[in-house]
Tab-separated table of C-alpha atoms in Angstrom:
chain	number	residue	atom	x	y	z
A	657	UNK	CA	154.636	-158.464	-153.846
A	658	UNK	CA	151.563	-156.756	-152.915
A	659	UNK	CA	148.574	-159.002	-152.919
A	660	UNK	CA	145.714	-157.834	-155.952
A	661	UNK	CA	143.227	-160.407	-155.125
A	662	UNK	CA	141.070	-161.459	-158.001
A	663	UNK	CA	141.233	-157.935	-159.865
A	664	UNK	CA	143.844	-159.254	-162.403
A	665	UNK	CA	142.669	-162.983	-162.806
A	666	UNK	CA	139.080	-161.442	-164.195
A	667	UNK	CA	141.322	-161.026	-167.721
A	668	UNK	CA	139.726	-163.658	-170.132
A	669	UNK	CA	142.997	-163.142	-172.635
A	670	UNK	CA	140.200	-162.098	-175.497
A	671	UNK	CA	142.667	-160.091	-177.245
A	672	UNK	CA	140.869	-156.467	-177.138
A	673	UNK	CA	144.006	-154.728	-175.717
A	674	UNK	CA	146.238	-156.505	-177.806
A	675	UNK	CA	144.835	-154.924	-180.989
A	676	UNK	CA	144.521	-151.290	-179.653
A	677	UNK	CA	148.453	-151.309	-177.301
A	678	UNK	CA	150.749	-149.132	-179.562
A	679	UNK	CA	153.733	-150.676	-177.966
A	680	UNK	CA	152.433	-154.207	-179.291
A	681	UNK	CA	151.679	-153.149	-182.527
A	682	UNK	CA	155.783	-152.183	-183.255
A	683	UNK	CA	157.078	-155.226	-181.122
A	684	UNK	CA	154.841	-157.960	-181.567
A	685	UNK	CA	155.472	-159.025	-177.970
A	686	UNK	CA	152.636	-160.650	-176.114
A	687	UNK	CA	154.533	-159.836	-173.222
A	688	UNK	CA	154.102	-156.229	-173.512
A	689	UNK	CA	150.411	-156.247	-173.750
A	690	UNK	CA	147.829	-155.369	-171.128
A	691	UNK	CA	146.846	-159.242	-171.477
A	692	UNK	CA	150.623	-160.565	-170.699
A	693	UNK	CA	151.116	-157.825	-168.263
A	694	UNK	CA	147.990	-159.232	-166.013
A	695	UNK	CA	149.254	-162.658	-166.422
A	696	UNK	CA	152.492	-161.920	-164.835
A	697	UNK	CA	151.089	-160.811	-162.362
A	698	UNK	CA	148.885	-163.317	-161.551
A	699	UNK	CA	152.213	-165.465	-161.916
A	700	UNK	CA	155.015	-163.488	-160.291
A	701	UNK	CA	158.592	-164.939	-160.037
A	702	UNK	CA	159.801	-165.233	-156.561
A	703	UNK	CA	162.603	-162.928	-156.956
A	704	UNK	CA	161.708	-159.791	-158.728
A	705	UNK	CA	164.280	-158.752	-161.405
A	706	UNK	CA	165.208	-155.948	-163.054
A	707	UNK	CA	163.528	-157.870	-166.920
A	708	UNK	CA	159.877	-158.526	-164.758
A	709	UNK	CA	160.078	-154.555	-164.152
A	710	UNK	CA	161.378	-153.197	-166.843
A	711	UNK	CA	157.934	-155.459	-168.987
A	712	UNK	CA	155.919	-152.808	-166.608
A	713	UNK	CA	158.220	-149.928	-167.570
A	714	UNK	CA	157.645	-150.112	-171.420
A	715	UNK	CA	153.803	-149.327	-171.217
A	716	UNK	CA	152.673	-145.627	-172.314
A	717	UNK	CA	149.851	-145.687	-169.975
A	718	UNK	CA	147.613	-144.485	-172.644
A	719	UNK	CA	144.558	-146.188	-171.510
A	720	UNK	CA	143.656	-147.896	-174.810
A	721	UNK	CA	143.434	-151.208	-173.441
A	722	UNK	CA	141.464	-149.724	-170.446
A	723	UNK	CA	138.911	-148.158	-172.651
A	724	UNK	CA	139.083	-151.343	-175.104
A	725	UNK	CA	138.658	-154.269	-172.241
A	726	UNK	CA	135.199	-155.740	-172.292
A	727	UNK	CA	135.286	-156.657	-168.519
A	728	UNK	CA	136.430	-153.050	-166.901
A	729	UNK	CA	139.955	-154.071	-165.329
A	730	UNK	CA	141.662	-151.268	-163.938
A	731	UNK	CA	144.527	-151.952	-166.141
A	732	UNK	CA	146.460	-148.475	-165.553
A	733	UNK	CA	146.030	-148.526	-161.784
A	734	UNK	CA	147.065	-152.238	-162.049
A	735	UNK	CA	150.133	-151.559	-163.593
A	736	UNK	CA	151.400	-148.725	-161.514
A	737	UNK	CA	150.393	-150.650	-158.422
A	738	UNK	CA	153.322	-152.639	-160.074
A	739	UNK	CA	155.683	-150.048	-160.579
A	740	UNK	CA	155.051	-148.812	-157.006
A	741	UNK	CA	156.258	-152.464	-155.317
A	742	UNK	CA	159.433	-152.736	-158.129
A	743	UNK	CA	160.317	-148.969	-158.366
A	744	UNK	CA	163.486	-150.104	-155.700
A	745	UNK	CA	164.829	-152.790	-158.125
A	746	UNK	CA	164.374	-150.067	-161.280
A	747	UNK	CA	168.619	-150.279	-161.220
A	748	UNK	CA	168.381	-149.731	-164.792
A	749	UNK	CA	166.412	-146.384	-164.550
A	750	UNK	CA	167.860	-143.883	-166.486
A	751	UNK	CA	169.336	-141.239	-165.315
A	752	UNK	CA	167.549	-138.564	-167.431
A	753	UNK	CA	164.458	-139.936	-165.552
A	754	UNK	CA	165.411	-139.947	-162.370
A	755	UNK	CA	166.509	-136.118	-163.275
A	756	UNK	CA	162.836	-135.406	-164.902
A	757	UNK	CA	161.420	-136.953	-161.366
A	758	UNK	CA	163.382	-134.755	-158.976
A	759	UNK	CA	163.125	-131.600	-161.065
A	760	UNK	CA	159.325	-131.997	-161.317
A	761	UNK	CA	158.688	-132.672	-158.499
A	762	UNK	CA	160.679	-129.339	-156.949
A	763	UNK	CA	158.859	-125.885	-157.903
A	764	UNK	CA	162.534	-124.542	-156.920
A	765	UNK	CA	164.359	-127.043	-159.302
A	766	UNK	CA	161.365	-126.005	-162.075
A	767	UNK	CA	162.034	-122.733	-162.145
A	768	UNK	CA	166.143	-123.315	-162.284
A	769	UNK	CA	165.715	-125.628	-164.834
A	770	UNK	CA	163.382	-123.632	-167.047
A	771	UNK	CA	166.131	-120.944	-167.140
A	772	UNK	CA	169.100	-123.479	-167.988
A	773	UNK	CA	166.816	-125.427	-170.239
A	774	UNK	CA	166.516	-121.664	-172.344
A	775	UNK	CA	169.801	-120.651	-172.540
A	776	UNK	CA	170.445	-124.158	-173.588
A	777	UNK	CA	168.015	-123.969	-176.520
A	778	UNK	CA	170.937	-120.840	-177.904
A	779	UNK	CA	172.932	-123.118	-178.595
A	780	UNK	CA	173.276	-124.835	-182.362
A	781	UNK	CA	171.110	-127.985	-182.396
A	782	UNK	CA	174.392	-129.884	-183.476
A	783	UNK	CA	176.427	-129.013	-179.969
A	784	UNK	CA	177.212	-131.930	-178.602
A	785	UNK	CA	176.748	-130.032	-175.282
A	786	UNK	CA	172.992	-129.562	-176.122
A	787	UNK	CA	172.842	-132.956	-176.298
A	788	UNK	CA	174.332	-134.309	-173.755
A	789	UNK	CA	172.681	-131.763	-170.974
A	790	UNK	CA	168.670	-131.715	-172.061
A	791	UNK	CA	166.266	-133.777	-170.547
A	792	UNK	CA	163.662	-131.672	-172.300
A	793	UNK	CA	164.421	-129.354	-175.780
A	794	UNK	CA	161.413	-127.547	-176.290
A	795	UNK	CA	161.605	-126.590	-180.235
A	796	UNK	CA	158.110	-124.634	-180.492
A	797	UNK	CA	158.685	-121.702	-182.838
A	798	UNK	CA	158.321	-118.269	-180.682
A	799	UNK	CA	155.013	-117.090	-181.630
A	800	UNK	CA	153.720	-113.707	-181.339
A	801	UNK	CA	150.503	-113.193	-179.581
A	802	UNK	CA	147.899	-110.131	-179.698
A	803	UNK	CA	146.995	-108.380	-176.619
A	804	UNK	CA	144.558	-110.379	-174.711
A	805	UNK	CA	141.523	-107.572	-174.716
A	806	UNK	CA	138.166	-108.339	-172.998
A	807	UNK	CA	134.978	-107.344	-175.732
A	808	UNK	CA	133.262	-105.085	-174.568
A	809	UNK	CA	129.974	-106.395	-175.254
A	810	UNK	CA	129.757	-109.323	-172.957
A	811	UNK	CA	128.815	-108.845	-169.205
A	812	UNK	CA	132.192	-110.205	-167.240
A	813	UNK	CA	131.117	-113.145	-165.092
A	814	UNK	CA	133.782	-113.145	-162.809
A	815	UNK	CA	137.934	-114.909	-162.264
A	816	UNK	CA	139.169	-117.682	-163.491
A	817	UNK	CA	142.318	-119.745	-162.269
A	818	UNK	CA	144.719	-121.059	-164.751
A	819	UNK	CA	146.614	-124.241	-163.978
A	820	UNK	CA	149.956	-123.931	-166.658
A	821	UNK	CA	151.297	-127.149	-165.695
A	822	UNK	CA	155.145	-127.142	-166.684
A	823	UNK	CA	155.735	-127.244	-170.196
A	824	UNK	CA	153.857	-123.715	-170.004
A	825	UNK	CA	154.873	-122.206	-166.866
A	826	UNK	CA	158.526	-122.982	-167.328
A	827	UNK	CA	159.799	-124.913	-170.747
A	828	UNK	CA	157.380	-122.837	-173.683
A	829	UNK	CA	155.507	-120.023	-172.290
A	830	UNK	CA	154.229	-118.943	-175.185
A	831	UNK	CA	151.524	-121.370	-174.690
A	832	UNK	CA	150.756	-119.685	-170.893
A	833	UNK	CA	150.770	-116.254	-172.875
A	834	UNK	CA	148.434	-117.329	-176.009
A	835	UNK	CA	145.951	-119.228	-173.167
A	836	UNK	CA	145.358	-116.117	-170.708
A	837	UNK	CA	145.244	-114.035	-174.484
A	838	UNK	CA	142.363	-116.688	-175.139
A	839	UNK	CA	140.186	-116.250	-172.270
A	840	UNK	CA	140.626	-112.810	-171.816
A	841	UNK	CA	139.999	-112.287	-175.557
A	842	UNK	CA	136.462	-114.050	-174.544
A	843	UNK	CA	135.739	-111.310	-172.645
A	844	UNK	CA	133.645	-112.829	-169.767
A	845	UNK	CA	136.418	-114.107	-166.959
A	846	UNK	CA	139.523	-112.273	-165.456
A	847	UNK	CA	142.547	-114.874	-165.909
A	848	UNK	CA	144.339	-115.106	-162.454
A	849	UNK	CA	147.900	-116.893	-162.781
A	850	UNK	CA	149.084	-118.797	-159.625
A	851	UNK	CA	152.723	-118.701	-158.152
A	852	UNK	CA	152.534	-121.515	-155.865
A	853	UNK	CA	151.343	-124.527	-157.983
A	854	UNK	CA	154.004	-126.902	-159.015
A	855	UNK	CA	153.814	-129.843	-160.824
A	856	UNK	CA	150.535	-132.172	-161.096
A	857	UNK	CA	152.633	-135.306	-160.514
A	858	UNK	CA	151.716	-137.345	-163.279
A	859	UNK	CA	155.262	-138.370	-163.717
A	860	UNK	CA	155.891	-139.613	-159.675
A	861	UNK	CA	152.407	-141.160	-159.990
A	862	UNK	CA	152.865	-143.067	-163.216
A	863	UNK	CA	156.406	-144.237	-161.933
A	864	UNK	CA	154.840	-145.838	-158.792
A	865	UNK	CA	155.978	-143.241	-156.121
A	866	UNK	CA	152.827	-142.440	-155.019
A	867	UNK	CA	153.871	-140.844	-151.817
A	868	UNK	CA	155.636	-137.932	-153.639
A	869	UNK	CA	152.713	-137.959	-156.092
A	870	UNK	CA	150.185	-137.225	-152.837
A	871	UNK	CA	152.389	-134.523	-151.589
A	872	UNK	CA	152.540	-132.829	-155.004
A	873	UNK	CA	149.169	-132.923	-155.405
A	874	UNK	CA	148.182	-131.470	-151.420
A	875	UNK	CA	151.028	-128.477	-152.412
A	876	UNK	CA	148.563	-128.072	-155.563
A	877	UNK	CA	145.743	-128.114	-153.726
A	878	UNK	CA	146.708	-125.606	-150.994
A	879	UNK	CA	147.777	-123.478	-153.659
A	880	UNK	CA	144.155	-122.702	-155.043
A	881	UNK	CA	142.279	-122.464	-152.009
A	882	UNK	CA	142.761	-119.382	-151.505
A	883	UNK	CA	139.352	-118.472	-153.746
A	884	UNK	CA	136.549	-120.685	-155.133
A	885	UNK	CA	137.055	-119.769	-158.676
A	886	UNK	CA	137.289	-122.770	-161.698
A	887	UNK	CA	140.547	-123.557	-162.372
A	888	UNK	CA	141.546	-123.764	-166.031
A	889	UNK	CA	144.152	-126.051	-167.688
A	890	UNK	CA	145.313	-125.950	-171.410
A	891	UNK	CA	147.540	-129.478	-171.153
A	892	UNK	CA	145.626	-132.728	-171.924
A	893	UNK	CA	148.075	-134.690	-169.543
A	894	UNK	CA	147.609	-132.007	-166.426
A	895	UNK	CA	143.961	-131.896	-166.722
A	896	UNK	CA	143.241	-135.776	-166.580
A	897	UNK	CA	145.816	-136.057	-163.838
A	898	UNK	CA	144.085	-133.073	-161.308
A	899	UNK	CA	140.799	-134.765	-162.089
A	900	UNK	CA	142.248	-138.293	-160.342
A	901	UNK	CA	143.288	-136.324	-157.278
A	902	UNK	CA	140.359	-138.009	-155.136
A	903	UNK	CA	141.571	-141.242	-156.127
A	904	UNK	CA	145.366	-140.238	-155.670
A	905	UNK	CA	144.206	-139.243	-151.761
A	906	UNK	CA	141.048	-141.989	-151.351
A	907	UNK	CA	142.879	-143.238	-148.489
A	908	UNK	CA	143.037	-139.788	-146.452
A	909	UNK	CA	139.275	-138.843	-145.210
A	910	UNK	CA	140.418	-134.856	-144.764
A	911	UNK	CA	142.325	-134.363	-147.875
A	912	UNK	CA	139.785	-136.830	-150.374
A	913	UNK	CA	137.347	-134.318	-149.585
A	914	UNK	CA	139.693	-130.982	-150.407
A	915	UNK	CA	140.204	-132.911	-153.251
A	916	UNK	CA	136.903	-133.818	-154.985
A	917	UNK	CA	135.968	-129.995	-154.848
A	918	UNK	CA	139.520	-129.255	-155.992
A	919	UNK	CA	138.678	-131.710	-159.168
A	920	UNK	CA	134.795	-130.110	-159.620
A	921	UNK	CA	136.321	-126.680	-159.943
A	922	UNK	CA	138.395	-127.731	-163.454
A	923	UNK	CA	137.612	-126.904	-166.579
A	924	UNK	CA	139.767	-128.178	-169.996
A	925	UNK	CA	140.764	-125.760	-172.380
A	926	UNK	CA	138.736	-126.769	-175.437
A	927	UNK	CA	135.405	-126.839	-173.139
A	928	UNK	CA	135.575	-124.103	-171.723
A	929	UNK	CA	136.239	-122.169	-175.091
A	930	UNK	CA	133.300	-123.327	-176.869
A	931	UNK	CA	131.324	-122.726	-173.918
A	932	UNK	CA	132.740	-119.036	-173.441
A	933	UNK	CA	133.348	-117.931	-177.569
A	934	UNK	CA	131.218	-114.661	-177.694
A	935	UNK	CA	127.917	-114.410	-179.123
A	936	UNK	CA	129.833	-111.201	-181.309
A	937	UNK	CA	132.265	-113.399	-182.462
A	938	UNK	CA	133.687	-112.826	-185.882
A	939	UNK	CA	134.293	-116.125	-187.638
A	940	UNK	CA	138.179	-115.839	-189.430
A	941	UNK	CA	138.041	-114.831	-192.973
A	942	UNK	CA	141.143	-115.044	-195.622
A	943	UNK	CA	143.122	-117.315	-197.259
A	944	UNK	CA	141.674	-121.016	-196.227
A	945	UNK	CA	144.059	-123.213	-193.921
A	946	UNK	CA	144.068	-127.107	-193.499
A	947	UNK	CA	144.450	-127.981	-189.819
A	948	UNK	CA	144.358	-131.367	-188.195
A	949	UNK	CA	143.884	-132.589	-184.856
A	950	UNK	CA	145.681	-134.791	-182.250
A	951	UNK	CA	143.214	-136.243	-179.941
A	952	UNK	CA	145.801	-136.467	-176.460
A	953	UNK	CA	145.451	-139.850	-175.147
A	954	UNK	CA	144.685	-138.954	-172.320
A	955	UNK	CA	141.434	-136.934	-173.574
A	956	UNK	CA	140.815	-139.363	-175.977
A	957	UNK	CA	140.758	-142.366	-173.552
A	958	UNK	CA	139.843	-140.621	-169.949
A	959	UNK	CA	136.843	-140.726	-168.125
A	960	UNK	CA	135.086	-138.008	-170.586
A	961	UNK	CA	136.348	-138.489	-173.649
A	962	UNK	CA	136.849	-135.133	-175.003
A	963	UNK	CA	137.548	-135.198	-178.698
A	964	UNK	CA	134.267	-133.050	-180.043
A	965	UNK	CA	134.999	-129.922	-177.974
A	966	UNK	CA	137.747	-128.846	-180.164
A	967	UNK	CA	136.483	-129.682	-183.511
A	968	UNK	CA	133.512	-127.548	-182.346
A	969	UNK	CA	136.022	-124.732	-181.726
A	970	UNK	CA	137.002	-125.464	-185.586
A	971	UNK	CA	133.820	-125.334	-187.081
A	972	UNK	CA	132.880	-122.213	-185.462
A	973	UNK	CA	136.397	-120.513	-186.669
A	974	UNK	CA	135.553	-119.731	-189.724
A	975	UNK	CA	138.024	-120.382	-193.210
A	976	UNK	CA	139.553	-123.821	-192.242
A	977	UNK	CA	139.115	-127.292	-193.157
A	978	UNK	CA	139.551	-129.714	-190.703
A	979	UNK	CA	141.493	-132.846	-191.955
A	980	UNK	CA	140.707	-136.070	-190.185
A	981	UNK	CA	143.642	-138.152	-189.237
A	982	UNK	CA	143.653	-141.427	-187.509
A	983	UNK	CA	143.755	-141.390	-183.699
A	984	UNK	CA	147.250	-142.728	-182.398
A	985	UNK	CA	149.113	-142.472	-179.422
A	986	UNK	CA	152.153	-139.782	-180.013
A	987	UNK	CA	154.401	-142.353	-178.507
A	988	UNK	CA	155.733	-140.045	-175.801
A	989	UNK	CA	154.188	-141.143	-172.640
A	990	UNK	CA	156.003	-138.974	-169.855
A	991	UNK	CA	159.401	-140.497	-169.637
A	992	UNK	CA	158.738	-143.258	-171.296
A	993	UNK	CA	160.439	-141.284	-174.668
A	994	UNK	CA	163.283	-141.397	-172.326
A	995	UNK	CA	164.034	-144.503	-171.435
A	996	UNK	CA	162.920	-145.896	-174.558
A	997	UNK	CA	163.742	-143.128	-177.375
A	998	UNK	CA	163.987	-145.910	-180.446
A	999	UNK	CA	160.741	-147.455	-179.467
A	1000	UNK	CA	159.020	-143.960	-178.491
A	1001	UNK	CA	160.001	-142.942	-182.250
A	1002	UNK	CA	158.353	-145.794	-184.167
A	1003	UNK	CA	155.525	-145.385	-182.390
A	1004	UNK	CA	155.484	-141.700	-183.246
A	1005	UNK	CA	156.293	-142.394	-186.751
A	1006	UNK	CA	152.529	-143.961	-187.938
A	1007	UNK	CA	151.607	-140.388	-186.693
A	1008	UNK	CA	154.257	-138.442	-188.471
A	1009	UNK	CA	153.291	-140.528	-191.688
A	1010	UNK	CA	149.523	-139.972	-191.521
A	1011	UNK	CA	150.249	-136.103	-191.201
A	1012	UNK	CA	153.322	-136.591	-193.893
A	1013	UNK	CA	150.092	-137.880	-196.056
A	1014	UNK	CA	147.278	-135.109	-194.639
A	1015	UNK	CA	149.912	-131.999	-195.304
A	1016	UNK	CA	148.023	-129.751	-192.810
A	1017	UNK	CA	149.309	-126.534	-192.073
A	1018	UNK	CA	148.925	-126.224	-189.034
A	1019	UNK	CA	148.644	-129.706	-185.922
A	1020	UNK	CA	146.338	-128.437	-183.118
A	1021	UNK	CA	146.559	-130.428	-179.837
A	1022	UNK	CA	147.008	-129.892	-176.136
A	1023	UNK	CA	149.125	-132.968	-175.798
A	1024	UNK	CA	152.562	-131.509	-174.021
């Protein structure tokens, strides 16, 4: 085991992540909290086994016991620090996973599998074929989008990069298509799509193989260099991941630097919007739609807590009503869904049930 120092034993068990984890609230097991979590560590067996990693496993990451823990422990690096030194004995890691790793991490294997993954989605949602062969099954409605025209009253700054991230670029590109509509529609910045990112590595990262999540992130790197423009992202989960790239490559003087002005060139969807709506704007008139909003996790709990930006957006839009829900974790947490499906979906349920009780018509969010 690698050696933490004092970094874990500065847990005073108080509690605070206990009442926030969503994974504690449907199991009730202490040993599944940040707070049991830390004192394993402090304790560790002498022979790692496959139940001591799979307690590190069945966290979301979410970062509410992070953002909840009165004394500042670095409870998500902690944790993956953990996953990095028992990723070998993972023997129970499931294959879908280890599938979801691979093909992320290969821009080749992306673009394969986003063609397989469509022709899959053909077939009738009760083939046992579909079933057995998707690791992901987008089911987004196709959604027609207007032309993406520039207004003709606002003085064009300049280009703007836009980081898809893979759900976009390869699973549901309607969401690529409606996002490059969007800032064109804004009129002010040229939208310039980019063939050589890949994935942001979230998934190697948060599974402890931090090696392959340092090479993603150099290949992502190299990839916009090539101009100085801001680099857009509309997925909660790629933005807060391209912003820890400095920490991701602290240890390598060259690329740490490549990286911090990689991360200061970013911009999240729903800030850059409400910074970029134009002045001639016409607010949306009509028939009056509910909407609500889930905060990703990773807005909600990251370094800048973005929740306002797109409830700004809604206020500004004209005929809706936004409908406050509670703020809860989707449940889905990478490929944690896919180890753990069962748990994943009663987690997701408190959500489902809050929105079965809101009856929006429409659930913005930029959570993948």
């Amino acid at each position: 085991m690698t050696d933490y120092g004092t970094a874990e034993t500065k847990c005073v068990k108080c509690g605070a992540c206990t009442s926030v984890c969503p994974v504690y609230q449907v199991t009730g097991k202490e040993s599944l909290t940040a707070r049991g979590r830390l004192h394993l560590i402090d304790n560790p067996p002498e022979r790692i086994s496959a139940v001591y990693s799979e307690i590190f496993s069945q966290c979301l990451l979410c970062g509410a016991c992070e953002d909840a823990c009165p004394r500042g422990i670095k409870i998500r690096d902690t944790i993956i620090k953990t996953r990095t030194d028992t990723v070998e004995t993972w023997s129970y890691l499931h294959i879908k996973q280890l599938t979801a790793q691979k093909t992320l991490a290969s821009p080749f294997l992306l673009k394969y599998f986003g063609n397989i993954t469509k022709k899959l989605t053909e077939l009738p949602q009760e083939s046992g074929l579909l079933q057995k062969l998707t690791v992901f099954t987008p089911k987004l409605p196709s959604l027609s989008q207007p032309a993406g025209q520039p207004g003709p009253a606002n003085k064009k700054k300049g280009e703007i990069n836009y980081f898809s991230g893979c759900l976009a670029n390869y699973l549901v590109p309607d969401i690529k298509e409606a996002t490059i509509n969007l800032v064109r529609q804004a009129g002010r910045y040229g939208c310039r799509t980019n063939e050589g990112q890949t994935c942001c590595g979230l998934v190697s990262y948060t599974a402890g193989r931090i090696e392959q999540a340092q090479k993603t992130a150099r290949l992502n790197i190299e990839a916009f260099e090539d101009n100085n423009y801001p680099i857009l992202t509309s997925c909660a989960s790629c933005y807060f991941h391209l912003r820890s790239y400095p920490d991701i490559l602290s240890g390598d003087p060259v690329w740490v630097k490549k990286a911090r002005l990689f991360s200061e060139r970013l911009r999240e969807l729903s800030c850059f919007m409400v910074e970029e709506i134009p002045e001639n704007f016409s607010p949306r008139k009509g028939e009056r739609i509910r909407v609500a909003i889930h905060d990703p996790c990773h807005l909600r709990f990251g370094r800048e807590k973005i929740t306002e930006p797109p409830r700004q957006l809604i206020r500004k839009a004209g005929n809706i009503t936004l409908l406050e829900i509670p703020e809860r974790c989707c449940g889905h947490g990478g490929l944690f869904q896919m180890k753990y499906p069962e748990l994943s979906h009663k987690i997701a349920d408190k959500k489902i049930k809050d929105l079965s009780t809101a009856l929006p018509h429409y659930l913005l969010t930029t959570c993948s």
